[in-house]
Coordinates of C-alpha atoms and ligand atoms in Angstrom, one line a residue:
M1 CA 94.6 175.9 149.0
S2 CA 98.3 176.5 148.6
N3 CA 100.7 174.3 146.7
S4 CA 102.5 173.5 149.9
D5 CA 99.2 172.4 151.5
K6 CA 98.7 170.0 148.6
K7 CA 102.3 168.7 148.9
Q8 CA 102.0 168.1 152.6
L9 CA 98.7 166.4 152.1
R10 CA 100.1 164.1 149.5
E11 CA 102.9 163.2 151.9
G12 CA 100.5 162.7 154.7
S13 CA 102.0 165.5 156.8
H14 CA 99.3 168.1 156.4
P15 CA 98.3 169.7 159.8
M16 CA 94.7 168.7 159.1
R17 CA 95.7 165.1 159.0
R18 CA 97.9 165.2 162.0
A19 CA 95.2 164.9 164.6
T20 CA 94.0 161.6 163.2
D21 CA 97.5 160.5 162.4
K22 CA 98.7 160.4 165.9
K23 CA 95.9 158.3 167.2
P24 CA 94.3 156.0 164.6
Q25 CA 90.6 156.0 164.7
K26 CA 89.3 152.8 166.0
L27 CA 87.3 150.6 163.6
M28 CA 83.7 151.0 164.9
L29 CA 82.5 147.8 163.3
T30 CA 83.3 144.8 165.5
I31 CA 83.4 141.1 164.6
K32 CA 80.5 140.7 167.1
D33 CA 78.4 143.4 165.2
V34 CA 78.9 141.7 161.9
A35 CA 78.2 138.2 163.4
K36 CA 75.0 139.5 164.8
L37 CA 73.9 141.0 161.5
L38 CA 74.7 137.7 159.7
H39 CA 72.8 135.7 162.3
H40 CA 69.8 138.1 162.1
R41 CA 69.8 137.8 158.3
S42 CA 70.0 133.9 158.4
R43 CA 73.4 133.8 156.8
I44 CA 74.8 131.8 159.8
D45 CA 73.1 129.5 162.2
D46 CA 73.2 129.5 166.0
E47 CA 76.2 127.2 166.2
Q48 CA 78.2 129.3 163.7
Y49 CA 77.3 132.4 165.5
E50 CA 78.6 131.1 168.9
M51 CA 81.8 129.9 167.2
I52 CA 82.5 133.3 165.7
L53 CA 82.0 135.0 169.0
K54 CA 84.3 132.5 170.7
R55 CA 87.1 132.4 168.2
G56 CA 86.8 135.7 166.3
D57 CA 89.4 137.7 168.2
A58 CA 92.0 135.0 168.2
Q59 CA 91.4 134.6 164.4
A60 CA 91.8 138.3 163.9
A61 CA 95.1 138.3 165.7
R62 CA 96.3 135.4 163.6
L63 CA 95.3 137.2 160.4
N64 CA 96.9 140.4 161.5
S65 CA 100.2 138.7 161.9
H66 CA 100.3 137.8 158.2
L67 CA 100.2 141.1 156.5
P68 CA 100.6 141.4 152.7
K69 CA 104.4 141.9 152.5
N70 CA 104.4 144.7 149.9
L71 CA 102.2 146.9 151.9
A72 CA 102.9 145.8 155.4
K73 CA 105.6 148.1 156.7
K74 CA 105.1 151.1 154.5
E75 CA 102.8 154.0 155.0
I76 CA 99.7 152.4 156.5
Y77 CA 98.1 151.9 159.9
L78 CA 94.4 151.4 159.4
P79 CA 94.7 148.6 156.8
E80 CA 96.8 146.6 159.2
L81 CA 93.7 145.4 160.8
A82 CA 91.8 142.6 159.0
S83 CA 88.1 143.7 158.6
P84 CA 85.4 141.8 160.5
A85 CA 84.2 140.5 157.2
Q86 CA 87.7 139.1 156.4
V87 CA 87.9 137.5 159.8
I88 CA 84.6 135.8 159.4
T89 CA 85.3 134.8 155.8
S90 CA 88.5 133.1 157.0
F91 CA 86.4 130.5 158.8
S92 CA 85.2 129.2 155.4
L93 CA 81.6 128.9 156.6
E94 CA 78.7 127.6 154.5
I95 CA 75.5 129.5 154.4
P96 CA 72.9 127.2 156.1
A97 CA 70.8 125.1 153.7
T98 CA 72.4 126.6 150.5
Q99 CA 75.8 124.8 150.0
K100 CA 77.2 128.2 149.2
K101 CA 80.3 129.6 150.9
L102 CA 79.8 132.8 152.9
T103 CA 82.1 135.1 151.0
E104 CA 83.7 138.4 152.0
D105 CA 81.7 139.9 149.1
A106 CA 78.5 138.6 150.4
I107 CA 79.2 139.9 153.9
T108 CA 80.4 143.3 152.6
E109 CA 77.3 143.6 150.6
L110 CA 75.1 142.9 153.6
I111 CA 76.9 145.4 155.8
A112 CA 76.4 148.0 153.1
Q113 CA 72.7 147.3 153.0
A114 CA 72.4 147.5 156.7
S115 CA 74.3 150.8 156.9
G116 CA 72.4 152.3 154.0
M117 CA 75.5 152.5 151.8
E118 CA 75.9 151.6 148.2
Y119 CA 78.0 148.5 147.6
I120 CA 80.4 147.9 144.7
K121 CA 82.2 144.8 143.6
I122 CA 85.3 146.4 142.0
D123 CA 86.0 145.1 138.5
P124 CA 89.6 146.2 137.9
L125 CA 89.1 145.8 134.2
K126 CA 86.5 148.6 134.2
L127 CA 88.5 151.1 136.3
E128 CA 89.9 154.1 134.4
L129 CA 93.5 154.3 135.4
D130 CA 93.8 158.0 135.1
V131 CA 90.9 158.5 137.6
V132 CA 92.2 155.9 139.9
T133 CA 95.7 157.1 140.2
D134 CA 95.5 160.8 139.6
Q135 CA 92.5 162.0 141.5
I136 CA 93.5 161.0 145.0
P137 CA 97.1 161.1 146.3
R138 CA 98.7 157.7 146.5
A139 CA 99.8 158.1 150.1
F140 CA 96.3 159.0 151.1
A141 CA 94.7 156.1 149.2
L142 CA 97.0 153.6 150.8
K143 CA 96.7 155.1 154.3
N144 CA 93.0 155.1 154.2
L145 CA 92.2 152.2 151.9
V146 CA 90.2 154.0 149.3
V147 CA 90.0 153.4 145.6
P148 CA 88.9 156.2 143.4
I149 CA 86.2 154.7 141.0
D150 CA 85.2 157.6 138.7
E151 CA 84.6 161.3 138.4
K152 CA 81.4 162.7 137.1
E153 CA 80.3 166.3 137.1
G154 CA 82.9 167.2 139.8
V155 CA 82.0 164.4 142.1
V156 CA 84.7 161.8 142.7
T157 CA 83.3 158.4 143.7
I158 CA 85.5 156.4 145.9
A159 CA 85.3 152.8 147.2
V160 CA 86.1 152.6 150.8
A161 CA 87.1 149.5 152.8
D162 CA 85.9 150.9 156.0
P163 CA 82.5 152.6 156.1
F164 CA 83.3 154.3 159.4
N165 CA 86.6 155.9 158.4
V166 CA 84.9 159.3 157.6
R167 CA 87.1 162.0 159.0
P168 CA 90.1 161.7 156.7
I169 CA 87.9 161.8 153.7
E170 CA 86.1 164.9 154.9
D171 CA 89.5 166.5 155.4
L172 CA 90.6 165.6 151.9
Q173 CA 87.4 166.9 150.5
H174 CA 88.1 170.2 152.1
A175 CA 91.7 170.3 151.2
L176 CA 91.3 169.5 147.5
G177 CA 88.0 171.3 147.2
I178 CA 86.2 168.4 145.6
Q179 CA 83.1 166.5 146.2
I180 CA 83.5 163.0 147.2
K181 CA 80.9 160.2 147.3
R182 CA 81.7 157.1 149.2
I183 CA 80.6 153.5 148.3
F184 CA 81.5 150.4 150.1
A185 CA 83.8 147.6 148.8
S186 CA 85.5 144.6 150.4
R187 CA 88.8 145.2 152.1
S188 CA 90.5 142.4 150.0
D189 CA 89.4 144.0 146.7
V190 CA 90.6 147.5 147.8
L191 CA 94.0 146.1 148.9
K192 CA 94.5 144.2 145.7
I193 CA 93.7 147.2 143.5
L194 CA 95.8 149.5 145.5
E195 CA 98.8 147.2 145.3
E196 CA 98.5 146.5 141.6
F197 CA 97.5 149.8 140.3
F198 CA 99.6 152.0 142.4
G199 CA 102.4 149.6 142.3
F200 CA 102.7 149.8 138.5
Q201 CA 102.0 153.5 138.4
A202 CA 104.5 154.2 141.1
S203 CA 107.2 152.4 139.2
V204 CA 106.4 154.2 136.0
K205 CA 106.5 157.6 137.8
A206 CA 109.7 156.7 139.5
A207 CA 111.3 155.7 136.3
Q208 CA 110.4 159.2 134.9
V209 CA 111.9 160.8 137.9
D210 CA 115.1 158.9 137.3
M211 CA 115.1 160.3 133.8
G212 CA 114.9 163.8 135.2
L213 CA 111.3 164.1 134.1
S214 CA 108.6 165.5 136.4
S215 CA 105.7 163.2 136.8
E216 CA 103.5 165.7 135.1
L217 CA 102.7 164.5 131.6
S218 CA 102.4 168.0 130.3
N219 CA 106.2 168.5 130.7
L220 CA 107.1 165.6 128.6
E221 CA 107.2 167.2 125.2
Q222 CA 109.7 169.7 126.4
L223 CA 111.9 167.0 127.9
F224 CA 111.9 165.0 124.7
K225 CA 113.8 167.9 123.1
M226 CA 116.3 167.9 126.0
R227 CA 117.0 164.2 126.2
G228 CA 116.9 161.3 123.8
R229 CA 113.7 159.3 123.6
D230 CA 115.6 156.1 124.5
E231 CA 117.5 157.6 127.3
I232 CA 116.0 155.5 130.0
E233 CA 117.5 152.1 130.2
S234 CA 115.6 148.9 130.4
S235 CA 117.8 147.9 133.3
D236 CA 116.4 150.7 135.3
Q237 CA 115.0 149.2 138.6
H238 CA 111.7 151.0 138.2
I239 CA 111.2 149.6 134.7
I240 CA 112.0 146.2 135.9
S241 CA 109.4 146.4 138.7
A242 CA 106.8 148.1 136.4
V243 CA 107.1 145.0 134.0
E244 CA 106.9 142.7 137.0
F245 CA 103.7 144.4 138.3
L246 CA 102.2 144.2 134.9
L247 CA 102.8 140.5 134.4
K248 CA 101.6 139.6 137.9
Y249 CA 98.5 141.7 137.3
A250 CA 97.8 139.9 134.0
F251 CA 98.1 136.6 135.8
D252 CA 95.7 137.6 138.5
Q253 CA 93.2 138.7 136.0
R254 CA 93.4 135.4 134.1
A255 CA 94.4 137.4 131.0
S256 CA 95.2 135.3 127.9
D257 CA 97.1 138.2 126.2
I258 CA 98.8 141.5 127.0
H259 CA 99.0 144.1 124.2
I260 CA 101.5 147.0 124.6
E261 CA 100.9 149.6 121.9
P262 CA 102.8 152.7 121.1
K263 CA 100.6 155.7 120.0
R264 CA 101.6 159.2 119.0
D265 CA 101.6 160.6 122.6
K266 CA 101.2 157.6 124.9
S267 CA 101.6 153.9 125.1
S268 CA 98.5 151.9 125.9
I269 CA 98.4 148.5 127.7
R270 CA 95.4 146.2 127.2
F271 CA 94.6 142.7 128.5
R272 CA 92.4 140.1 126.8
V273 CA 90.3 138.4 129.4
D274 CA 87.7 135.7 128.4
G275 CA 88.1 136.7 124.8
V276 CA 87.6 140.5 125.3
L277 CA 90.2 143.3 125.3
H278 CA 90.2 145.8 128.2
N279 CA 92.2 149.0 128.5
I280 CA 94.4 148.6 131.6
H281 CA 97.1 151.3 131.7
T282 CA 98.3 154.3 129.8
V283 CA 102.0 155.1 130.2
P284 CA 104.0 158.0 128.9
V285 CA 105.2 157.3 125.4
N286 CA 108.9 157.9 126.4
L287 CA 108.8 154.9 128.7
H288 CA 107.5 152.6 126.0
P289 CA 110.9 151.7 124.5
A290 CA 112.3 150.9 127.9
I291 CA 109.4 148.6 128.7
V292 CA 109.7 146.9 125.3
S293 CA 113.4 146.5 125.7
R294 CA 112.9 144.9 129.1
L295 CA 110.4 142.4 127.7
K296 CA 112.8 141.7 124.7
L297 CA 115.6 141.2 127.1
L298 CA 113.5 138.7 129.2
S299 CA 112.5 136.8 126.1
R300 CA 116.1 136.8 124.7
L301 CA 115.3 138.8 121.7
D302 CA 117.7 141.1 119.9
V303 CA 117.1 144.3 121.7
A304 CA 118.8 146.4 119.1
E305 CA 116.7 145.1 116.2
K306 CA 113.6 147.3 116.1
R307 CA 112.7 147.1 112.5
R308 CA 111.8 143.5 112.1
P309 CA 109.2 141.4 113.9
Q310 CA 110.6 139.0 116.4
D311 CA 109.3 136.1 118.5
G312 CA 110.6 134.9 121.9
R313 CA 109.4 133.4 125.1
I314 CA 109.7 133.9 128.8
K315 CA 109.3 131.2 131.4
T316 CA 108.2 132.5 134.7
E317 CA 106.4 131.6 137.9
H318 CA 103.2 132.7 139.5
M319 CA 101.7 131.3 142.8
A320 CA 104.2 128.3 142.6
K321 CA 103.0 127.5 139.1
D322 CA 105.2 127.7 135.9
I323 CA 103.8 130.1 133.4
E324 CA 105.0 130.3 129.8
L325 CA 104.8 133.6 127.9
R326 CA 105.2 133.9 124.1
V327 CA 106.4 137.4 123.2
S328 CA 106.0 138.8 119.7
T329 CA 107.1 142.2 118.6
L330 CA 106.0 144.1 115.5
P331 CA 107.2 147.5 114.2
V332 CA 104.3 149.9 113.8
A333 CA 104.0 153.6 113.0
F334 CA 105.0 154.8 116.5
G335 CA 107.4 152.2 117.6
E336 CA 107.3 148.5 118.4
K337 CA 104.0 146.9 119.4
V338 CA 104.4 143.9 121.7
V339 CA 101.8 141.2 122.3
I340 CA 102.4 138.7 125.1
R341 CA 100.5 135.5 125.0
I342 CA 100.1 133.8 128.3
F343 CA 100.2 130.0 128.5
D344 CA 99.0 128.4 131.7
P345 CA 100.4 124.8 131.8
E346 CA 97.5 123.8 133.9
I347 CA 95.2 124.6 131.0
L348 CA 97.5 123.5 128.2
M349 CA 98.4 120.2 129.8
Q350 CA 95.6 118.5 131.8
K351 CA 94.7 115.0 132.8
L352 CA 93.0 113.6 129.6
D353 CA 90.0 112.5 131.5
R354 CA 89.4 116.0 132.9
I355 CA 89.0 118.0 129.6
G356 CA 85.3 117.0 129.0
F357 CA 85.4 113.5 127.4
Y358 CA 82.4 111.2 128.0
Q359 CA 83.3 107.7 129.0
R360 CA 82.8 106.0 125.6
E361 CA 84.8 108.6 123.7
Y362 CA 87.5 108.6 126.4
K363 CA 88.0 104.8 126.2
L364 CA 88.3 104.8 122.4
Y365 CA 90.6 107.8 122.2
S366 CA 92.9 106.3 124.9
E367 CA 93.1 103.1 122.8
F368 CA 94.1 105.2 119.7
I369 CA 97.0 106.9 121.5
R370 CA 98.2 103.7 123.1
K371 CA 98.9 101.8 120.0
P372 CA 102.6 101.5 119.2
N373 CA 102.1 103.0 115.7
G374 CA 99.6 104.6 113.4
I375 CA 98.2 108.1 113.0
V376 CA 95.8 109.8 115.4
L377 CA 94.2 113.0 114.1
V378 CA 92.6 115.8 116.2
T379 CA 90.5 118.1 114.1
G380 CA 88.6 121.3 114.7
P381 CA 88.8 125.0 113.9
T382 CA 91.4 127.4 115.6
G383 CA 90.6 127.8 119.3
S384 CA 88.8 124.6 119.7
G385 CA 91.4 123.3 122.2
K386 CA 93.4 120.9 119.8
T387 CA 96.7 121.8 121.3
T388 CA 95.5 121.0 124.8
T389 CA 94.3 117.7 123.7
L390 CA 97.7 116.9 122.0
Y391 CA 99.9 118.1 124.8
S392 CA 97.7 116.3 127.3
S393 CA 97.9 113.1 125.2
L394 CA 101.7 113.3 124.9
K395 CA 102.0 113.8 128.7
T396 CA 99.8 110.8 129.2
I397 CA 102.0 108.5 127.1
A398 CA 105.3 110.2 128.0
S399 CA 107.8 107.9 129.9
P400 CA 111.6 107.7 130.3
E401 CA 111.5 104.7 127.8
I402 CA 110.1 106.5 124.9
N403 CA 111.4 109.4 122.7
I404 CA 108.8 112.0 121.9
I405 CA 109.5 114.6 119.2
T406 CA 107.2 117.4 118.4
V407 CA 107.4 119.6 115.2
E408 CA 105.3 122.8 115.7
D409 CA 104.8 126.1 114.1
P410 CA 105.5 127.8 116.5
I411 CA 106.2 125.8 119.7
E412 CA 103.2 126.5 121.9
M413 CA 104.8 125.7 125.2
V414 CA 108.2 124.4 126.0
M415 CA 108.0 121.1 127.8
E416 CA 111.1 119.2 129.2
D417 CA 109.5 115.8 128.6
F418 CA 109.4 116.3 124.8
N419 CA 112.0 117.2 122.2
Q420 CA 110.5 120.1 120.4
V421 CA 111.4 121.5 117.1
G422 CA 109.9 125.0 116.0
V423 CA 109.3 125.5 112.3
Q424 CA 111.2 128.6 111.0
S425 CA 110.4 129.2 107.4
A426 CA 112.7 132.1 107.2
I427 CA 115.8 129.8 107.4
D428 CA 114.0 127.0 105.6
V429 CA 113.3 124.9 108.7
T430 CA 109.8 123.8 107.5
F431 CA 107.5 120.9 108.4
G432 CA 108.8 119.2 105.3
T433 CA 112.6 119.6 105.9
V434 CA 112.3 118.7 109.6
L435 CA 110.1 115.7 108.9
R436 CA 112.5 114.3 106.2
N437 CA 115.3 114.2 108.8
I438 CA 113.5 113.5 112.0
L439 CA 113.3 109.7 111.7
R440 CA 117.0 109.6 112.1
Q441 CA 116.5 111.0 115.5
D442 CA 114.9 107.7 116.5
P443 CA 111.5 108.9 117.8
D444 CA 108.9 106.6 119.2
V445 CA 106.2 109.2 119.1
L446 CA 105.9 112.1 116.7
M447 CA 103.7 115.1 117.1
I448 CA 103.2 117.2 114.0
G449 CA 101.5 120.6 114.7
E450 CA 99.3 120.5 111.7
I451 CA 99.0 118.6 108.5
R452 CA 98.6 121.4 105.9
D453 CA 99.9 119.9 102.7
A454 CA 100.7 116.7 100.8
D455 CA 104.3 116.8 101.8
T456 CA 103.5 116.8 105.6
A457 CA 100.8 114.2 105.1
N458 CA 103.2 111.9 103.3
N459 CA 105.8 112.2 106.0
A460 CA 103.2 111.4 108.6
V461 CA 102.2 108.3 106.7
Q462 CA 105.8 107.2 106.2
A463 CA 106.5 107.6 109.9
A464 CA 103.4 105.6 110.7
L465 CA 104.2 102.8 108.3
T466 CA 107.7 102.5 109.8
G467 CA 106.4 101.8 113.2
H468 CA 105.9 105.3 114.8
L469 CA 102.9 106.7 116.5
V470 CA 102.0 110.1 114.9
L471 CA 99.7 112.6 116.5
S472 CA 98.6 115.6 114.4
T473 CA 95.8 118.0 113.7
L474 CA 93.7 118.8 110.6
H475 CA 91.5 121.8 110.0
T476 CA 88.2 120.2 109.3
N477 CA 84.7 120.5 110.7
D478 CA 84.0 117.0 111.8
A479 CA 85.7 113.7 112.1
P480 CA 84.4 111.9 109.0
S481 CA 85.2 114.8 106.6
S482 CA 88.8 114.4 107.6
I483 CA 88.8 111.3 105.4
T484 CA 87.8 113.4 102.4
R485 CA 90.4 116.0 103.2
L486 CA 93.2 113.3 103.3
L487 CA 92.0 111.9 99.9
D488 CA 92.0 115.5 98.6
I489 CA 95.5 116.1 99.7
G490 CA 96.5 113.0 97.8
I491 CA 96.8 110.2 100.3
P492 CA 95.5 107.0 98.6
A493 CA 92.6 105.3 100.4
F494 CA 94.6 102.1 101.2
L495 CA 97.2 104.1 103.1
I496 CA 94.5 105.9 105.0
T497 CA 92.9 102.7 106.2
S498 CA 96.2 101.1 106.9
T499 CA 97.7 103.9 109.0
I500 CA 94.9 105.9 110.7
N501 CA 94.1 104.6 114.3
G502 CA 91.2 107.0 114.7
I503 CA 90.1 110.6 114.3
I504 CA 88.5 112.9 116.7
A505 CA 86.8 116.3 116.1
Q506 CA 86.5 118.7 119.1
R507 CA 85.0 122.0 120.2
L508 CA 85.1 124.0 123.4
L509 CA 81.8 125.0 125.1
R510 CA 81.7 127.8 127.7
S511 CA 80.6 126.4 131.0
I512 CA 77.7 128.0 132.9
C513 CA 78.8 130.0 135.9
Q514 CA 78.0 128.0 139.1
E515 CA 77.3 131.2 141.1
C516 CA 74.4 132.5 139.1
K517 CA 73.2 129.4 137.4
Y518 CA 69.3 129.1 137.2
E519 CA 66.9 126.6 135.9
T520 CA 64.8 127.3 132.8
T521 CA 63.1 125.4 129.9
L522 CA 63.6 125.2 126.2
T523 CA 61.2 127.4 124.2
D524 CA 59.2 125.9 121.3
E525 CA 61.4 127.6 118.8
E526 CA 64.5 126.1 120.4
I527 CA 62.9 122.6 120.5
T528 CA 62.1 122.9 116.8
Y529 CA 65.7 124.1 116.1
L530 CA 67.2 121.1 117.8
D531 CA 64.7 118.8 116.1
L532 CA 63.4 117.4 119.4
E533 CA 60.1 115.7 120.4
K534 CA 57.7 118.4 121.7
K535 CA 57.6 118.3 125.5
D536 CA 59.2 120.2 128.5
Y537 CA 62.9 120.2 128.7
K538 CA 64.8 121.4 131.8
V539 CA 67.9 123.4 131.0
W540 CA 70.1 126.0 132.8
E541 CA 71.5 129.4 132.1
G542 CA 73.7 132.0 133.9
K543 CA 72.1 135.2 135.0
G544 CA 75.5 137.1 135.1
C545 CA 77.2 138.0 138.3
D546 CA 80.5 139.4 139.7
E547 CA 82.1 136.0 139.6
C548 CA 81.6 135.7 135.8
R549 CA 81.9 139.4 135.0
G550 CA 78.2 139.5 134.1
T551 CA 78.6 137.0 131.3
G552 CA 76.9 134.0 132.9
Y553 CA 79.8 131.7 131.9
K554 CA 83.0 130.7 133.6
G555 CA 85.6 128.3 132.2
R556 CA 85.1 125.9 129.3
T557 CA 84.6 122.2 128.7
G558 CA 85.5 120.1 125.6
I559 CA 83.2 117.9 123.5
F560 CA 84.8 115.1 121.4
E561 CA 83.4 113.3 118.5
V562 CA 85.3 110.1 118.0
L563 CA 85.5 108.2 114.7
E564 CA 86.6 104.6 115.2
F565 CA 88.2 102.9 112.2
T566 CA 86.1 99.7 112.4
E567 CA 86.5 97.0 109.7
R568 CA 83.1 97.9 108.3
L569 CA 84.2 101.6 107.9
K570 CA 87.5 100.8 106.4
A571 CA 85.9 98.7 103.7
K572 CA 83.9 101.7 102.6
I573 CA 86.9 104.1 102.3
T574 CA 88.0 104.0 98.6
D575 CA 89.3 106.7 96.3
R576 CA 85.7 107.6 95.5
T577 CA 84.4 107.5 99.0
D578 CA 80.7 108.5 99.4
M579 CA 80.6 110.8 102.5
T580 CA 77.0 110.1 103.4
E581 CA 77.7 106.4 103.5
I582 CA 80.7 106.9 105.7
Y583 CA 78.7 109.1 108.0
A584 CA 75.9 106.5 108.2
I585 CA 78.3 103.7 109.0
A586 CA 80.1 105.8 111.7
K587 CA 76.7 106.5 113.3
A588 CA 75.7 102.9 113.1
D589 CA 79.0 101.9 114.7
G590 CA 78.2 104.2 117.6
M591 CA 79.7 107.6 116.8
V592 CA 78.1 110.4 118.8
S593 CA 78.2 113.7 116.8
L594 CA 79.4 117.0 118.1
R595 CA 75.8 118.4 118.1
E596 CA 74.5 115.4 120.2
L597 CA 77.5 115.7 122.6
A598 CA 76.8 119.4 123.0
M599 CA 73.1 118.7 123.7
Q600 CA 74.1 116.3 126.3
K601 CA 76.2 118.9 128.0
M602 CA 73.3 121.2 127.9
F603 CA 70.8 118.8 129.5
E604 CA 73.3 118.0 132.2
G605 CA 73.5 121.7 133.0
H606 CA 77.1 122.4 131.8
T607 CA 76.2 124.7 129.0
T608 CA 73.4 126.7 127.4
F609 CA 71.3 126.4 124.3
K610 CA 72.9 129.6 122.9
E611 CA 76.4 128.2 123.4
I612 CA 75.7 125.0 121.6
V613 CA 74.1 126.9 118.6
S614 CA 77.1 129.3 118.4
V615 CA 79.6 126.5 118.6
T616 CA 78.1 123.6 116.7
G617 CA 75.9 126.0 114.6
Ligands
LIG701 ZN1 78.0 134.2 137.3

């Protein structure tokens, strides 16, 4: 095929396409067809079936009047129609006798089965960007709602949103001289991927065109020599939209971090999702500085400073929610590496009774933080959710009548309700120096990010003794051992007993995915490990499904070991405290250990045996 053929095809003006262009092929699958199928396979009952027949068309018309705005008016006609599966999904039906929602995925999978096609739930984190955006022309993909999935031995597999839209794909096969295998995916998935992937990629390509670069990567080297590496401006409209697409995509994927890393000949973009890094995009190396500059500008960093690490933040919005981004840059061999940490206020700041507390622990902890003065310690390793507990606690007690000051290293999330001070050791703004001056700021409540040394600990004690409530964290394994830690730091026993309101230790346990949860029993080995009486124990696990990316877990819940400073306990805290004795008294006074709390979560079906072993080991 000639180059002009290819060009015409890319632009959608190839003669082979014209016949179908003029008169769009009608979707052959009707709402009625799909409703029949669902009814036949018992996914809906008689009543639901009748309702769909009666209201389906009107519902479709309503949906079609709300097109996704970015795609709506551009280059598409076929996708303008909501698929029958989407129309039926929009009724939010429950599958009879299951309490499960009838989802677009479930309907799509059923249609695939019935039509003998393979079904795929597209996981955007597993797609290879080069394949997705290079194999099939963008205009064609958008027009026909197809997403290239992979290429193996000359066969390009594509996901299609409409199983009956065959002609254009046959034409393309012909024109490009490639073999195409079609598999079926939900229309919502296909639209989402097309918008996000091609949106980002289109911006990147357009930015290159602005630079006078062709979009072919092979020409880049040559152009480096012609033009400066930093030629493209971060103010370039395409760079601005590429960064926007990237952030939006990260929010949609529930990513916790974005890594943008310069390599010798490309820049790679990765997301961390549920603790694991995934490759997302590769962009031409010459655009890396512009993307980094744009992010530095947004986070108010010094754009010209490229040899020193910098930290900044961006406050933005997604789906009517504030989101806070912490941006950090680091000079590496091939340029500046950027890591963006994403803070979702809904996770960092929650209602205290929603983060996993059991009633007894919740009641005690609430009393600790409602006292007018004293120290409340939250302990646990990094990543155990201490910051969420602290922020949520401060939010609970915040009111216009009290002055809350936090000293953090660094500030995790900027909150208007609190006065926050970030530690900056480089200019000698340390925990110590801030705390020495902070009482003059007349705080009622003080939050100290972490007690690491004697200086900070003494300041906390002084603040508590002078009538302030102090919340802080300690890096210890359980609540009772915090007492030894404080003694080791050099706080005398009588100051510990007179200032501490209470101590909690916490962990986060992954929650079992509700979609693929199944019942099982503990094995003999597991029973022995947990030191339980020999009998049958009912527990649950997650099999792994699309909803949880095959992990069997979704979301996390906290467990909180609460050490109450009872008179009996205080009497035993001396400069030569015996830990076993402290532990015994705490237990006798009602303390439930992390392990016991974790087991309770397991027996209630919130988490698994494996998870409690890995977290409370
Ligand atoms: Zn699952």
